[in-house]
Amino acid sequence: MNTKPFSPYVPRPVTLVEKTKLSDFVTRFTFEQDNGRPLAHKPGQFVNVSMYGIGEAPFSISSPPRRTQNTFEIAVRKIGAVTSALHELKPGAKVGIRGPYGSSFPVMKFVGKDILIVAGGLGYIPLRSLLFYQLRHRDEFNRMVLMVGTREPKERIFVDEIADLAKSGDVEVLETVDMPDETWKGNVGVITTLLPKAELDPANTYVAMVGPPIMYRFVIAECRKKGIASDQIFVSLERKMKCGLGKCGHCQINELNACIDGPVFCYTDIEAYQEAI
Amino acid sequence: MTTYTVYKEQLPGLFEKWSESYALYVPAKLREGFYDLVPWKRDLEIAWDFDVAYNSPKRFLFPPREALITFNRKTCEAEPVFEAPPQILFGVHPYDVKAINQLDQLLETGSPDQNYVRRRAATVVMGYEPLTVSPTAFWASVGAASAAHGYDLYWTKIGPAAFTVEVGSARGEELLSMCGPLVPSTAGDKEGARRAKARVLFKARHNGLRYNWEETPRLLSKSWDSPLWRRYSQMCLACGSCNLVCPTCYCFDIREEADDQLEEGVRYREWDGCMLESFAKVAGNHNFRPKAQDRYRHRYFRKGKYIYDKIGELGCVGCGRCVRACTAGIANPLKVFNELWEETAHEH
Ligand SMILES: Cc1cc2nc3c(=O)[nH]c(=O)nc-3n(C[C@H](O)[C@H](O)[C@H](O)COP(=O)(O)OP(=O)(O)OC[C@H]3O[C@@H](n4cnc5c(N)ncnc54)[C@H](O)[C@@H]3O)c2cc1C
Ligand code: SF4
Ligand code: SF4
Ligand code: FES
């Protein structure tokens, strides 16, 4: 038998099956693994996507784990070389992926508890994986609260999906925008202004949050003010990443590597690190 | 451990034999005060008294640029690339052996770096006891004066024409015996080696930490907010030279090259450095270490604390290469650690 020698840097091929525009700069991509197998990821993990000839970049897996299907989704903001090339792809095109990599949200800890999901900007993309995984097993969890904050109404993503969630009654949805326009009828203000609006039971509430770097400090402070303990708060910290294997050094947060020790961290474990939050 | 005595006149024969199946590198003088490991050729003069090799041995195990995969843009198929030429590094000082051991530990754990693992396996390390000490070196004070393992053979010059050779591996012993039977060292020769070591350790004492190196991580955990970081980093040119010359720095970038006209391309890694401005900068221009001070401090924390917390040794082996390479005169772990020690002296 002639097997290829193993290298963790070799991506495997996946095929684009669907592409959906979410906003001016963000698109959702549904891929199918050519090997026919499910991706077998956990909510919060990411894949490194290769646009051959251009480069490789990390993206959170946005779909919940699927045990029987070989499809998965990412949602990508067009901002540089790799992300722009991705936006040019047409269904049927192939790209390479490595992963899933990194740590995940500890879903089993949330069983029987209330969960508060705080999504700032593109943070909804990875949190969606957690949210829909929990919804698939809805009866195992107590209250589910989703807070979504966006800069401007036109930057909102997954608008219909979030509206459907609110209607379903399975999730309490609170939304806000920083800078409203004439179409916006909802809350105005940064995402922290939503926290006082939710009656939370601090002893029984777990928090999962993802957003721009600036968001964490303020949301964590609000949560702590409400009496939620540090070890009930989970954050996903994105850093520059290259290898995804804990080797290249780009993703370091003090001595931690965001790619293998994270991206999902329990706040207790990073509180002492100056470079974390 | 087995030790043999080898005479200078045996070396040409051994080198000749080895170079038939290995790329052989030996220390030579480049110009006054500058030495490096260079490819051996007949009649090359070996610089037995070199103080430090200008380039660190990491380049043999972790080249400045190394292909990782080749790919086909049409089919999206990718193949691993492995290169591991058999090579002998003759004349690696103990602090550099320590640095190699450190790379072994850090790159071979977790998800083992297959490219490194293969190059390392194909590399014979022949350690060599220094006779002189570079003016910027401080290895004796950071626990890097001797390496307990990591070499195939360890050479000590015990006289004008004689060496003791400690055997670190069967591969090493086999290489050494390629030109005939080996003579075990006498007690006197071993004593000669011990004295040679003592002599160089004495010379190395000119420069050193003012405290026990194992205190460094604790010292740093008290020094995050020290004014020192800003004071020195103000002068930093963000050139990354200190990263490049360091035998224990191994951070890398991943890039690729593909001709628009061609379907095939290659993805490779290239040395990168945490002192470069864009090292932690992401798309959209957010920089996780925006200030020179953030980057400067990170390098010393990595050398003095982060690596220690992982493997129990300092990430700096005290070779002094960065001290020499820094045009701004601020890359200097010895000075930084000593000054932090002074600053916190009232707490000791
Ligand atoms: C764990 C993780 C999850 C992410 N999830 C998403 C997601 O779901 N959706 C999304 O749109 N973006 C996500 N990002 C950010 C995304 O990786 C960057 O936008 C992307 O790398 C930009 O690549 P580019 O080639 O278009 O930009 P360029 O500026 O051309 O970047 C060149 C290279 O630098 C590196 N790089 C640049 N920015 C980043 C960054 N922010 N993070 C890591 N590496 C970077 C990459 O290796 C990239 O290929 C995530 C980042 C991380 C670390
Ligand atoms: S930090 Fe400087 S002195 Fe220490 S090992 Fe690296 S190059 Fe040598
Ligand atoms: S060599 Fe000196 S100037 Fe250059 S990055 Fe290092 S500390 Fe800064
Ligand atoms: S991405 Fe390379 S170490 Fe984390």
XYZ file of C-alpha atoms and ligand atoms in Angstrom:
698
model
C 0.000 0.000 0.000
C 1.293 3.448 -0.850
C 0.028 5.923 1.746
C 1.061 9.567 1.641
C 3.260 10.596 4.551
C 1.247 12.603 7.054
C 1.622 16.353 7.275
C -0.726 18.513 9.355
C -0.336 21.242 6.719
C -2.079 19.323 3.966
C -5.674 20.529 3.558
C -8.411 18.297 2.217
C -10.764 19.295 -0.588
C -14.318 20.523 0.018
C -16.858 21.726 -2.559
C -18.975 24.856 -2.360
C -22.645 23.901 -2.619
C -24.386 27.127 -1.676
C -23.593 30.798 -1.285
C -25.978 33.283 0.384
C -25.435 36.999 0.685
C -26.025 38.174 4.284
C -25.084 41.858 3.996
C -23.013 44.110 1.752
C -19.772 42.477 2.887
C -20.767 39.194 4.528
C -21.637 35.962 2.740
C -22.556 32.543 4.019
C -20.851 29.572 2.355
C -22.081 25.999 2.577
C -19.413 23.415 1.795
C -19.516 19.677 1.374
C -16.542 17.531 2.379
C -15.335 15.574 -0.647
C -14.500 12.614 1.574
C -18.221 12.226 2.293
C -17.724 12.400 6.048
C -19.266 14.845 8.535
C -16.889 17.563 9.726
C -17.311 16.350 13.326
C -16.642 19.730 14.924
C -17.841 21.180 18.197
C -19.513 24.591 18.575
C -16.846 27.304 18.762
C -14.204 25.547 16.676
C -12.778 26.868 13.426
C -11.352 25.649 10.136
C -8.435 27.024 8.119
C -9.659 27.602 4.584
C -7.172 27.501 1.693
C -7.691 29.595 -1.390
C -4.836 28.022 -3.290
C -2.544 30.576 -4.821
C -3.736 33.283 -2.430
C -3.501 32.014 1.094
C -5.125 30.402 4.050
C -7.321 31.978 6.749
C -9.248 30.803 9.824
C -13.040 30.932 9.954
C -15.433 29.844 12.655
C -17.764 27.032 11.794
C -21.211 28.551 11.809
C -23.376 25.459 11.461
C -24.148 23.192 14.408
C -22.399 19.798 14.508
C -23.984 17.415 12.016
C -23.526 13.741 12.600
C -25.052 12.453 9.421
C -24.353 15.128 6.806
C -21.048 16.083 5.259
C -21.947 19.759 4.907
C -20.891 22.681 7.061
C -21.180 26.455 6.900
C -18.963 29.444 7.402
C -19.882 33.117 7.060
C -17.205 35.463 5.861
C -16.668 39.182 5.800
C -14.859 40.464 2.729
C -11.856 42.341 4.080
C -8.623 41.120 2.473
C -7.003 38.759 0.010
C -8.410 35.370 1.057
C -11.861 36.621 2.005
C -12.238 38.496 -1.287
C -11.212 35.428 -3.282
C -13.770 33.370 -1.363
C -16.467 35.837 -2.373
C -15.628 35.225 -6.042
C -16.321 31.490 -5.804
C -19.269 29.878 -7.557
C -21.083 26.754 -6.399
C -19.187 23.691 -7.563
C -15.819 25.310 -6.817
C -13.372 23.548 -4.556
C -11.238 24.900 -1.733
C -9.057 23.182 0.870
C -9.677 23.020 4.606
C -7.705 22.017 7.673
C -9.322 21.410 11.012
C -11.630 21.607 12.882
C -9.221 23.235 15.311
C -9.354 24.763 18.755
C -11.440 24.540 21.880
C -15.241 24.690 22.008
C -18.079 25.850 24.215
C -18.647 23.334 27.013
C -22.245 22.557 26.081
C -22.601 19.870 28.751
C -22.052 22.501 31.448
C -25.082 24.376 30.130
C -27.488 21.436 30.515
C -30.325 22.343 32.874
C -29.096 25.942 33.068
C -30.022 29.290 31.597
C -27.791 30.409 28.738
C -27.131 33.974 27.707
C -25.585 34.285 24.262
C -24.036 37.687 23.566
C -23.207 38.308 19.905
C -21.492 41.536 18.897
C -21.113 42.177 15.168
C -19.840 39.045 13.430
C -19.840 37.187 16.756
C -23.182 35.697 15.827
C -21.370 33.553 13.230
C -19.641 31.146 15.663
C -22.355 31.460 18.317
C -24.893 30.226 15.781
C -23.231 26.823 15.944
C -23.798 26.693 19.708
C -27.295 28.170 19.499
C -28.617 25.687 16.958
C -26.940 22.775 18.666
C -28.735 23.708 21.875
C -31.994 24.238 20.003
C -31.751 20.731 18.599
C -31.813 19.530 22.195
C -33.976 22.402 23.455
C -35.608 20.499 26.315
C -32.247 19.847 27.961
C -31.676 23.535 28.620
C -33.612 26.034 30.662
C -33.975 29.642 29.462
C -32.153 30.712 26.325
C -31.484 34.407 25.821
C -29.810 35.841 22.724
C -28.445 39.396 22.627
C -27.350 40.758 19.286
C -25.561 44.067 18.816
C -24.637 45.602 15.474
C -23.112 48.915 14.537
C -25.662 49.905 11.919
C -28.913 48.294 10.746
C -27.462 47.617 7.299
C -24.684 45.512 8.838
C -27.101 43.088 10.498
C -26.646 39.496 9.382
C -28.960 36.470 9.549
C -31.836 38.955 9.938
C -34.662 36.557 8.962
C -33.205 33.718 10.980
C -33.002 35.855 14.112
C -36.566 37.132 13.541
C -37.767 33.507 13.235
C -35.985 32.599 16.469
C -37.741 35.437 18.271
C -41.101 34.252 16.933
C -40.473 30.605 17.817
C -40.565 31.320 21.537
C -37.594 28.985 22.100
C -35.168 31.869 22.488
C -35.699 35.313 23.985
C -34.107 37.711 21.531
C -32.899 41.214 22.363
C -31.337 43.311 19.650
C -29.682 46.694 19.444
C -27.786 48.874 16.997
C -25.222 51.564 17.855
C -26.184 53.945 15.087
C -29.816 53.734 13.963
C -31.195 54.879 10.620
C -34.768 55.840 9.731
C -35.795 52.169 9.193
C -34.743 51.059 12.693
C -37.517 50.738 15.286
C -35.671 48.724 17.959
C -33.183 49.389 20.778
C -30.398 51.876 20.259
C -27.087 51.734 22.067
C -24.075 49.476 22.536
C -24.690 45.844 23.433
C -24.099 46.381 27.148
C -27.311 48.435 27.287
C -29.239 45.195 26.701
C -28.002 43.465 29.828
C -30.094 45.419 32.331
C -33.163 44.605 30.209
C -32.951 40.871 30.886
C -33.956 39.454 34.246
C -31.219 36.910 34.807
C -30.766 34.383 37.581
C -27.007 34.860 38.127
C -26.428 31.594 39.968
C -27.931 29.575 37.122
C -26.849 31.556 34.073
C -23.975 30.670 31.798
C -22.766 33.260 29.320
C -21.221 32.674 25.887
C -19.959 35.770 24.113
C -18.180 36.588 20.879
C -17.631 40.025 19.428
C -15.058 42.628 18.510
C -12.065 42.880 20.907
C -13.393 46.055 22.520
C -16.699 44.411 23.532
C -15.480 41.829 26.035
C -14.323 44.076 28.837
C -17.628 45.914 29.006
C -19.936 42.917 28.681
C -17.931 40.948 31.231
C -18.110 43.880 33.658
C -21.912 44.005 33.235
C -22.208 40.262 33.784
C -20.068 40.438 36.906
C -22.184 43.359 38.128
C -25.238 41.136 37.751
C -23.526 38.589 39.955
C -22.553 36.038 37.333
C -19.373 34.233 38.421
C -16.233 34.276 36.248
C -16.337 30.534 35.759
C -19.793 30.834 34.187
C -18.539 33.182 31.478
C -17.126 31.830 28.205
C -15.522 33.973 25.546
C -14.034 33.258 22.146
C -10.884 35.281 21.443
C -9.731 35.698 17.882
C -6.129 36.527 17.115
C -3.923 36.544 14.067
C -3.509 32.907 13.109
C -1.325 31.098 10.663
C -0.640 27.479 11.592
C -3.585 26.582 13.832
C -1.288 24.040 15.475
C 0.269 25.946 18.356
C 3.582 26.453 16.582
C 3.854 29.680 14.546
C 3.447 32.028 17.525
C 1.108 34.574 15.942
C -1.932 33.897 18.104
C -0.252 34.207 21.497
C -2.108 35.713 24.409
C 0.718 35.914 26.926
C 1.764 32.271 27.098
C -1.475 30.864 25.701
C -2.000 29.976 22.076
C -5.448 31.085 20.943
C -5.434 28.375 18.260
C -5.073 25.373 20.563
C -5.778 26.631 24.084
C -8.676 28.688 22.617
C -10.370 30.297 20.844
C -13.001 29.506 23.491
C -11.819 30.253 27.025
C -13.487 30.211 30.388
C -13.048 33.713 31.780
C -11.568 32.340 35.029
C -8.688 30.849 33.055
C -7.687 34.100 31.345
C -8.578 36.741 33.913
C -4.930 37.007 34.984
C -3.526 37.381 31.457
C -2.866 40.999 30.540
C -3.142 40.349 26.798
C -6.469 38.499 26.916
C -9.284 40.991 27.348
C 29.254 7.406 29.273
C 31.868 6.126 26.837
C 34.647 8.559 26.001
C 37.318 8.063 23.341
C 40.460 10.004 22.666
C 40.907 11.149 19.092
C 43.915 12.884 17.561
C 43.889 15.798 15.164
C 45.673 13.785 12.466
C 42.668 11.429 12.355
C 40.253 14.220 11.493
C 40.885 14.676 7.761
C 40.188 10.990 7.246
C 36.997 11.124 9.287
C 35.774 14.302 7.602
C 36.495 12.804 4.201
C 34.524 9.656 5.058
C 31.597 11.526 6.613
C 31.273 13.945 3.740
C 30.693 11.018 1.402
C 27.235 10.519 2.866
C 26.530 13.727 4.790
C 26.654 17.457 4.223
C 29.321 18.337 6.797
C 29.492 21.760 8.428
C 32.453 22.921 10.510
C 33.405 26.166 12.270
C 35.553 28.569 10.249
C 36.619 32.176 10.452
C 34.745 34.474 8.068
C 36.714 37.579 8.943
C 38.295 38.974 12.101
C 35.944 38.222 14.970
C 33.296 36.520 12.831
C 32.862 32.784 12.689
C 30.249 30.467 11.310
C 29.562 26.836 10.510
C 30.438 26.423 6.838
C 30.524 23.448 4.451
C 33.681 21.482 5.022
C 36.196 21.161 2.249
C 39.672 19.717 2.165
C 42.330 22.055 3.616
C 39.749 24.313 5.233
C 41.143 25.687 8.465
C 38.925 24.835 11.417
C 38.441 27.721 13.835
C 38.874 25.720 17.041
C 38.770 28.843 19.161
C 35.589 30.382 17.710
C 33.562 32.175 20.377
C 30.144 31.983 18.730
C 28.888 31.029 15.257
C 27.387 34.106 13.650
C 24.286 32.188 12.571
C 22.593 29.850 14.988
C 22.204 26.160 14.167
C 18.425 26.503 13.892
C 18.805 27.307 10.185
C 19.904 23.699 9.535
C 16.833 22.268 11.248
C 14.326 25.000 10.519
C 15.472 26.809 7.372
C 14.589 30.476 6.830
C 12.228 29.334 4.127
C 10.838 25.820 3.853
C 8.191 24.355 1.539
C 5.284 22.711 3.387
C 2.980 21.601 0.593
C 2.572 21.744 -3.143
C -0.925 22.210 -4.511
C -2.923 22.152 -7.682
C -5.298 25.070 -8.018
C -7.628 23.241 -10.407
C -8.099 19.997 -8.508
C -7.457 21.440 -5.021
C -5.240 18.470 -4.289
C -2.248 19.084 -2.041
C 0.843 17.018 -1.286
C 3.201 17.315 1.658
C 6.792 18.365 0.998
C 9.512 16.921 3.174
C 13.187 17.609 2.803
C 15.643 16.140 5.213
C 19.184 16.058 3.858
C 21.585 13.974 5.972
C 23.917 16.473 7.633
C 26.543 16.668 10.338
C 26.901 19.826 12.409
C 30.442 19.602 13.775
C 31.294 22.125 16.466
C 28.036 23.056 18.176
C 28.649 24.786 21.486
C 26.666 23.490 24.467
C 24.336 26.521 24.652
C 23.402 25.862 21.032
C 22.873 22.170 21.804
C 20.525 23.348 24.562
C 18.754 25.561 22.037
C 18.304 22.587 19.709
C 16.955 20.509 22.607
C 14.480 23.272 23.246
C 13.319 23.334 19.625
C 12.957 19.548 19.839
C 10.733 19.855 22.873
C 8.583 22.678 21.580
C 8.201 21.541 17.985
C 7.819 17.833 18.601
C 5.078 18.076 21.224
C 1.365 18.635 20.656
C 0.894 18.313 16.937
C 4.454 17.283 16.056
C 5.984 19.457 13.360
C 6.673 16.745 10.808
C 9.024 18.870 8.707
C 11.169 19.637 11.739
C 11.026 16.083 13.058
C 12.388 14.716 9.785
C 15.186 17.245 9.428
C 16.175 16.730 13.033
C 16.306 12.961 12.613
C 18.635 13.352 9.620
C 20.955 15.702 11.511
C 23.974 14.532 13.487
C 24.915 17.010 16.195
C 28.541 17.045 17.249
C 28.865 19.232 20.297
C 32.100 21.050 21.014
C 33.395 22.605 24.219
C 34.167 26.292 23.605
C 37.686 27.568 24.221
C 36.734 31.230 24.239
C 33.684 33.230 25.217
C 32.017 35.905 23.118
C 32.030 39.319 24.848
C 28.223 39.463 24.677
C 27.575 35.899 25.871
C 26.204 34.966 29.275
C 25.328 31.295 28.819
C 27.108 30.199 31.949
C 24.638 32.144 34.078
C 21.427 30.850 32.476
C 21.997 27.134 32.941
C 23.356 26.598 29.430
C 27.027 25.848 30.071
C 26.538 22.161 29.416
C 24.036 19.990 27.629
C 23.181 16.660 29.193
C 21.885 15.250 25.912
C 20.994 16.246 22.384
C 24.366 15.473 20.784
C 25.637 12.387 19.011
C 29.235 13.136 19.932
C 30.705 15.769 22.219
C 34.222 16.960 21.467
C 36.575 18.604 23.944
C 39.988 19.858 22.880
C 42.418 18.713 25.557
C 45.665 19.762 23.929
C 47.096 21.104 20.688
C 46.398 17.846 18.886
C 44.041 15.763 21.009
C 40.337 15.582 21.811
C 38.155 13.578 24.090
C 34.926 12.528 22.412
C 31.951 11.624 24.539
C 29.492 9.340 22.848
C 25.861 10.429 22.945
C 24.380 7.945 20.491
C 25.131 4.716 18.658
C 24.972 6.705 15.424
C 27.721 8.937 16.763
C 29.897 6.031 17.843
C 29.547 4.390 14.455
C 30.549 7.590 12.677
C 33.556 7.991 14.935
C 34.752 4.463 14.257
C 34.715 4.829 10.485
C 38.479 5.189 10.274
C 39.560 2.353 12.469
C 39.442 1.161 16.069
C 38.734 3.634 18.852
C 40.903 4.275 21.879
C 39.032 4.742 25.180
C 40.155 7.886 26.996
C 42.518 7.447 29.895
C 41.704 8.921 33.284
C 44.280 11.604 32.493
C 42.539 12.567 29.246
C 39.204 12.770 31.036
C 40.800 14.992 33.611
C 42.084 17.134 30.740
C 38.525 17.527 29.476
C 37.308 18.470 32.920
C 40.013 21.104 33.159
C 39.174 22.484 29.718
C 35.585 22.926 30.836
C 36.651 24.591 34.076
C 38.883 26.982 32.125
C 36.132 28.160 29.825
C 33.665 28.429 32.687
C 36.114 30.706 34.416
C 36.280 32.924 31.322
C 32.495 32.890 31.031
C 32.157 34.407 34.468
C 32.911 37.916 33.152
C 29.287 38.416 32.244
C 26.243 37.049 33.973
C 22.922 37.345 35.711
C 23.232 38.750 39.202
C 20.769 36.206 40.513
C 19.869 32.550 40.060
C 18.358 32.192 36.570
C 15.480 30.125 37.921
C 14.145 33.280 39.540
C 13.536 34.881 36.131
C 9.884 33.853 35.669
C 9.032 35.125 39.140
C 10.927 38.310 38.469
C 8.997 38.875 35.258
C 5.631 38.225 36.811
C 6.330 41.289 38.963
C 7.596 43.387 36.067
C 4.734 43.699 33.562
C 4.309 47.401 34.317
C 7.981 48.272 34.637
C 9.045 51.542 32.993
C 11.989 49.652 31.513
C 9.913 48.312 28.603
C 9.131 51.765 27.323
C 12.566 53.159 28.027
C 14.290 50.588 25.826
C 11.605 49.976 23.226
C 11.501 53.668 22.336
C 14.695 53.034 20.404
C 13.508 49.818 18.736
C 13.665 49.871 14.929
C 11.306 46.875 14.702
C 13.850 45.244 12.392
C 13.429 41.742 13.810
C 17.191 41.039 13.777
C 17.040 39.848 17.377
C 14.461 37.234 16.335
C 16.412 36.127 13.280
C 19.708 35.466 15.013
C 18.177 33.824 18.090
C 18.737 30.048 18.260
C 15.448 29.531 20.115
C 13.109 31.856 18.184
C 11.026 29.800 15.779
C 7.910 31.825 14.957
C 6.957 31.672 11.306
C 4.654 33.029 8.667
C 2.964 30.868 6.039
C 2.908 32.131 2.459
C 2.498 30.806 -0.990
C 3.706 31.252 -4.455
C 1.693 30.413 -7.528
C 2.226 31.626 -11.015
C -1.031 32.942 -12.516
C -0.323 30.921 -15.612
C 0.382 27.703 -13.774
C -1.858 25.287 -11.950
C 0.779 24.171 -9.485
C 1.964 26.212 -6.555
C 3.906 25.866 -3.346
C 3.024 26.932 0.186
C 5.998 27.532 2.414
C 6.865 28.886 5.807
C 9.272 31.687 6.451
C 10.897 32.963 9.634
C 8.823 35.681 11.219
C 9.490 37.777 14.288
C 7.395 39.047 17.167
C 9.366 42.317 17.043
C 8.004 43.146 13.598
C 5.200 45.663 13.685
C 2.694 43.500 11.806
C 3.288 40.259 13.706
C -0.021 40.382 15.595
C -1.880 42.627 13.184
C -5.054 41.275 11.598
C -7.173 42.254 8.629
C -8.886 45.601 9.136
C -5.673 46.895 10.754
C -6.369 45.859 14.328
C -3.049 45.201 16.041
C -3.006 43.078 19.192
C 0.450 44.440 20.082
C 0.267 47.947 18.680
C 3.119 49.548 20.599
C 6.863 48.873 20.385
C 6.732 48.391 24.121
C 4.139 45.589 23.805
C 6.298 43.736 21.321
C 9.563 44.308 23.185
C 8.067 43.096 26.452
C 6.527 40.080 24.746
C 9.941 38.916 23.535
C 11.453 39.046 27.038
C 8.430 37.413 28.610
C 8.653 34.640 26.091
C 12.361 34.130 26.793
C 12.111 34.522 30.539
C 8.705 33.168 31.497
C 6.406 31.633 28.881
C 8.939 29.053 27.676
C 10.036 28.335 31.236
C 6.447 27.692 32.257
C 6.199 25.114 29.457
C 9.519 23.255 29.753
C 11.240 24.410 32.927
C 14.139 26.137 31.158
C 14.715 29.686 30.049
C 13.903 30.452 26.434
C 17.224 32.288 26.289
C 20.429 30.236 26.261
C 22.633 33.293 26.646
C 24.468 33.098 23.327
C 24.530 36.907 23.098
C 23.755 36.922 19.366
C 20.843 39.351 19.705
C 23.001 41.712 21.733
C 25.469 41.846 18.880
C 22.839 42.047 16.142
C 20.825 44.953 17.535
C 21.864 48.245 15.943
C 19.789 50.143 18.479
C 21.731 48.518 21.299
C 18.626 47.469 23.210
C 18.278 43.735 22.568
C 19.941 42.388 25.667
C 18.280 39.814 27.911
C 21.136 39.980 30.391
C 20.840 43.727 30.864
C 17.043 43.647 30.905
C 16.808 40.844 33.458
C 19.539 42.324 35.644
C 17.901 45.741 35.607
C 14.517 44.305 36.467
C 16.239 42.504 39.314
C 17.676 45.798 40.554
C 14.316 47.517 40.173
C 12.589 44.947 42.328
C 15.551 44.580 44.713
C 13.615 45.981 47.663
C 11.238 43.016 47.317
C 13.879 40.273 47.476
C -10.631 31.676 15.310
C -11.012 32.679 14.267
C -12.276 32.651 13.737
C -12.657 33.562 12.757
N -13.928 33.490 12.255
C -14.283 34.321 11.279
C -15.589 34.221 10.720
O -16.382 33.374 11.110
N -15.908 35.081 9.733
C -15.041 36.035 9.271
O -15.393 36.771 8.352
N -13.805 36.158 9.802
C -13.411 35.310 10.788
N -12.142 35.444 11.316
C -11.260 36.484 10.807
C -10.655 36.030 9.490
O -9.759 34.975 9.719
C -9.914 37.183 8.810
O -10.829 38.134 8.396
C -9.128 36.690 7.619
O -7.995 35.979 8.046
C -8.697 37.800 6.719
O -7.968 37.192 5.677
P -7.694 37.949 4.347
O -6.710 37.153 3.576
O -8.959 38.255 3.638
O -7.094 39.313 4.859
P -5.595 39.831 4.734
O -5.530 41.125 5.425
O -5.209 39.797 3.288
O -4.825 38.771 5.615
C -3.728 37.992 5.274
C -3.547 36.858 6.264
O -3.348 37.354 7.596
C -3.996 36.563 8.557
N -5.099 37.295 9.199
C -5.560 38.514 8.847
N -6.577 38.865 9.637
C -6.786 37.887 10.503
C -7.707 37.683 11.576
N -8.645 38.556 11.898
N -7.617 36.559 12.278
C -6.676 35.644 11.957
N -5.793 35.776 10.960
C -5.835 36.879 10.237
C -4.546 35.395 7.803
O -3.631 34.337 7.806
C -4.759 35.935 6.420
O -4.826 34.980 5.440
C -11.744 34.547 12.301
C -10.462 34.586 12.851
C -10.098 33.673 13.820
C -8.735 33.745 14.391
S 17.533 35.919 23.371
Fe 19.513 36.669 22.552
S 21.041 35.840 23.982
Fe 19.141 34.732 24.370
S 19.299 32.869 23.103
Fe 18.217 34.416 21.864
S 19.817 35.452 20.676
Fe 20.858 34.321 22.334
S 17.269 43.898 16.921
Fe 16.980 45.689 18.311
S 16.047 47.268 17.006
Fe 15.799 45.317 15.907
S 13.749 44.539 16.577
Fe 15.283 43.647 17.975
S 15.316 45.077 19.727
Fe 14.331 46.198 18.030
S -1.956 30.014 14.868
Fe 0.116 29.365 14.900
S 0.459 29.149 17.026
Fe -1.655 29.619 16.944
